[in-house]
PDB file of C-alpha atoms in Angstrom:
ATOM      1  CA  MET A   1     118.695  94.018  80.391  1.00  0.00           C
ATOM      2  CA  SER A   2     119.964  92.277  83.710  1.00  0.00           C
ATOM      3  CA  VAL A   3     120.530  94.469  87.003  1.00  0.00           C
ATOM      4  CA  ARG A   4     120.692  93.139  90.620  1.00  0.00           C
ATOM      5  CA  VAL A   5     121.587  93.818  93.927  1.00  0.00           C
ATOM      6  CA  ARG A   6     124.209  91.543  96.345  1.00  0.00           C
ATOM      7  CA  ARG A   7     125.692  92.003  99.611  1.00  0.00           C
ATOM      8  CA  VAL A   8     129.260  92.563  98.768  1.00  0.00           C
ATOM      9  CA  TYR A   9     130.042  89.934 101.847  1.00  0.00           C
ATOM     10  CA  ASP A  10     128.567  87.272  99.611  1.00  0.00           C
ATOM     11  CA  ASP A  11     130.879  85.340  97.397  1.00  0.00           C
ATOM     12  CA  PRO A  12     131.432  86.421  93.596  1.00  0.00           C
ATOM     13  CA  GLU A  13     129.323  84.221  91.011  1.00  0.00           C
ATOM     14  CA  PRO A  14     130.238  84.184  87.485  1.00  0.00           C
ATOM     15  CA  ALA A  15     126.763  85.756  86.637  1.00  0.00           C
ATOM     16  CA  ASP A  16     127.262  88.724  88.513  1.00  0.00           C
ATOM     17  CA  GLY A  17     128.571  90.564  85.472  1.00  0.00           C
ATOM     18  CA  LEU A  18     130.033  94.321  86.079  1.00  0.00           C
ATOM     19  CA  ARG A  19     130.002  94.470  90.093  1.00  0.00           C
ATOM     20  CA  VAL A  20     129.573  97.940  91.322  1.00  0.00           C
ATOM     21  CA  LEU A  21     129.703  98.889  94.675  1.00  0.00           C
ATOM     22  CA  VAL A  22     127.203 101.575  95.328  1.00  0.00           C
ATOM     23  CA  ASP A  23     128.223 102.519  99.172  1.00  0.00           C
ATOM     24  CA  ARG A  24     129.721 105.348  99.964  1.00  0.00           C
ATOM     25  CA  LEU A  25     131.836 103.678 102.264  1.00  0.00           C
ATOM     26  CA  TRP A  26     133.908 100.852 101.967  1.00  0.00           C
ATOM     27  CA  PRO A  27     132.619  97.664 103.771  1.00  0.00           C
ATOM     28  CA  ARG A  28     134.322  96.366 106.891  1.00  0.00           C
ATOM     29  CA  GLY A  29     136.121  93.421 106.808  1.00  0.00           C
ATOM     30  CA  VAL A  30     136.068  92.853 103.224  1.00  0.00           C
ATOM     31  CA  SER A  31     139.283  93.164 101.449  1.00  0.00           C
ATOM     32  CA  LYS A  32     139.668  94.279  98.203  1.00  0.00           C
ATOM     33  CA  ASP A  33     140.886  91.633  96.866  1.00  0.00           C
ATOM     34  CA  ALA A  34     137.795  89.544  97.911  1.00  0.00           C
ATOM     35  CA  ALA A  35     135.357  92.244  96.813  1.00  0.00           C
ATOM     36  CA  HIS A  36     136.215  91.650  93.180  1.00  0.00           C
ATOM     37  CA  VAL A  37     134.383  95.486  92.491  1.00  0.00           C
ATOM     38  CA  ASP A  38     134.939  96.708  89.192  1.00  0.00           C
ATOM     39  CA  GLU A  39     133.427 100.365  89.807  1.00  0.00           C
ATOM     40  CA  TRP A  40     132.968 101.866  92.884  1.00  0.00           C
ATOM     41  CA  PRO A  41     131.126 105.341  91.614  1.00  0.00           C
ATOM     42  CA  LYS A  42     130.925 107.406  95.306  1.00  0.00           C
ATOM     43  CA  GLY A  43     128.802 110.166  93.461  1.00  0.00           C
ATOM     44  CA  LEU A  44     125.899 107.807  93.075  1.00  0.00           C
ATOM     45  CA  THR A  45     125.879 107.556  97.302  1.00  0.00           C
ATOM     46  CA  PRO A  46     123.102 108.978  99.003  1.00  0.00           C
ATOM     47  CA  SER A  47     124.720 112.092 101.215  1.00  0.00           C
ATOM     48  CA  ALA A  48     126.327 111.691 104.536  1.00  0.00           C
ATOM     49  CA  GLU A  49     123.070 113.719 105.903  1.00  0.00           C
ATOM     50  CA  LEU A  50     120.550 111.494 103.916  1.00  0.00           C
ATOM     51  CA  ARG A  51     122.258 108.291 105.181  1.00  0.00           C
ATOM     52  CA  ARG A  52     122.617 109.638 108.974  1.00  0.00           C
ATOM     53  CA  TRP A  53     118.770 111.083 108.647  1.00  0.00           C
ATOM     54  CA  TYR A  54     117.620 107.907 107.238  1.00  0.00           C
ATOM     55  CA  HIS A  55     119.519 105.491 110.056  1.00  0.00           C
ATOM     56  CA  ALA A  56     118.229 107.552 112.731  1.00  0.00           C
ATOM     57  CA  GLY A  57     114.845 106.252 112.104  1.00  0.00           C
ATOM     58  CA  GLU A  58     113.763 109.869 111.627  1.00  0.00           C
ATOM     59  CA  GLY A  59     111.886 109.030 108.677  1.00  0.00           C
ATOM     60  CA  SER A  60     110.226 106.310 106.399  1.00  0.00           C
ATOM     61  CA  TYR A  61     111.616 104.536 103.871  1.00  0.00           C
ATOM     62  CA  GLU A  62     109.622 106.097 100.998  1.00  0.00           C
ATOM     63  CA  GLU A  63     110.796 109.590 101.730  1.00  0.00           C
ATOM     64  CA  PHE A  64     114.335 108.259 102.213  1.00  0.00           C
ATOM     65  CA  ALA A  65     113.659 106.822  98.745  1.00  0.00           C
ATOM     66  CA  ALA A  66     112.006 110.241  97.574  1.00  0.00           C
ATOM     67  CA  ARG A  67     115.044 112.446  98.663  1.00  0.00           C
ATOM     68  CA  TYR A  68     117.414 109.962  97.374  1.00  0.00           C
ATOM     69  CA  GLU A  69     116.279 110.201  93.945  1.00  0.00           C
ATOM     70  CA  ASP A  70     116.359 114.000  94.118  1.00  0.00           C
ATOM     71  CA  GLU A  71     119.879 113.959  94.803  1.00  0.00           C
ATOM     72  CA  LEU A  72     120.131 111.714  91.760  1.00  0.00           C
ATOM     73  CA  ALA A  73     118.864 114.274  89.592  1.00  0.00           C
ATOM     74  CA  ALA A  74     122.226 116.587  90.224  1.00  0.00           C
ATOM     75  CA  PRO A  75     124.271 116.996  87.431  1.00  0.00           C
ATOM     76  CA  GLY A  76     127.340 115.065  88.490  1.00  0.00           C
ATOM     77  CA  ALA A  77     124.971 112.082  90.049  1.00  0.00           C
ATOM     78  CA  ALA A  78     122.722 111.837  86.705  1.00  0.00           C
ATOM     79  CA  GLU A  79     125.720 111.864  84.378  1.00  0.00           C
ATOM     80  CA  LEU A  80     126.914 108.621  86.970  1.00  0.00           C
ATOM     81  CA  LEU A  81     123.419 106.925  86.990  1.00  0.00           C
ATOM     82  CA  ASP A  82     123.509 107.537  82.888  1.00  0.00           C
ATOM     83  CA  GLY A  83     126.660 105.585  82.756  1.00  0.00           C
ATOM     84  CA  LEU A  84     125.057 103.132  85.043  1.00  0.00           C
ATOM     85  CA  ARG A  85     122.192 102.635  82.418  1.00  0.00           C
ATOM     86  CA  GLU A  86     124.687 102.118  79.653  1.00  0.00           C
ATOM     87  CA  SER A  87     126.528  99.322  81.705  1.00  0.00           C
ATOM     88  CA  VAL A  88     122.928  97.776  82.452  1.00  0.00           C
ATOM     89  CA  ARG A  89     122.005  97.963  78.399  1.00  0.00           C
ATOM     90  CA  GLU A  90     125.889  96.124  77.494  1.00  0.00           C
ATOM     91  CA  GLY A  91     125.236  93.269  80.446  1.00  0.00           C
ATOM     92  CA  PRO A  92     124.596  91.983  83.314  1.00  0.00           C
ATOM     93  CA  VAL A  93     125.500  94.443  86.521  1.00  0.00           C
ATOM     94  CA  THR A  94     125.273  93.728  90.210  1.00  0.00           C
ATOM     95  CA  LEU A  95     125.067  96.454  92.643  1.00  0.00           C
ATOM     96  CA  LEU A  96     126.890  95.470  95.759  1.00  0.00           C
ATOM     97  CA  THR A  97     125.862  96.914  99.323  1.00  0.00           C
ATOM     98  CA  SER A  98     126.652  96.255 102.865  1.00  0.00           C
ATOM     99  CA  ALA A  99     123.189  96.925 103.875  1.00  0.00           C
ATOM    100  CA  LYS A 100     121.685  94.268 106.100  1.00  0.00           C
ATOM    101  CA  ASP A 101     118.166  94.546 104.351  1.00  0.00           C
ATOM    102  CA  PRO A 102     119.192  95.338 100.376  1.00  0.00           C
ATOM    103  CA  GLY A 103     115.563  95.666  99.422  1.00  0.00           C
ATOM    104  CA  ARG A 104     115.278  98.817 101.788  1.00  0.00           C
ATOM    105  CA  SER A 105     117.964 100.250 100.713  1.00  0.00           C
ATOM    106  CA  HIS A 106     119.595 102.814  98.362  1.00  0.00           C
ATOM    107  CA  ALA A 107     120.545  99.758  96.344  1.00  0.00           C
ATOM    108  CA  ALA A 108     116.993  99.044  95.404  1.00  0.00           C
ATOM    109  CA  VAL A 109     116.168 102.792  94.268  1.00  0.00           C
ATOM    110  CA  LEU A 110     119.079 102.131  92.130  1.00  0.00           C
ATOM    111  CA  VAL A 111     117.733  99.029  90.330  1.00  0.00           C
ATOM    112  CA  ARG A 112     113.890 100.582  89.966  1.00  0.00           C
ATOM    113  CA  LEU A 113     115.964 103.588  88.478  1.00  0.00           C
ATOM    114  CA  LEU A 114     117.761 101.509  85.936  1.00  0.00           C
ATOM    115  CA  GLU A 115     114.962  99.279  85.214  1.00  0.00           C
ATOM    116  CA  GLU A 116     112.640 102.205  84.539  1.00  0.00           C
ATOM    117  CA  ALA A 117     115.186 103.445  81.612  1.00  0.00           C
TER     118      ALA A 117
END
């Protein structure tokens, strides 16, 4: 099982495997051709309300992660997460994000949940 996080602005690598964009909005300045995105499951991304709350600095990363996990437990998101888990079992998966600090973003939460399964 291999899952990793990379910034969508980084050049694709052969080891990326399935490239999954995990941001709700398309990243600025990146063409769809240049991004080499295989999947874009918007239902796996944090809600607009949660993103605004976190980026406004109103809470800690730990609280953001807990709230995001609650959102991922909803039926539609849970189904998408299960599908991504299956993809990870089949081969390498790279989660793509435009976050400046992927290690303290929703992508890191997804990696943890995928590795726990």
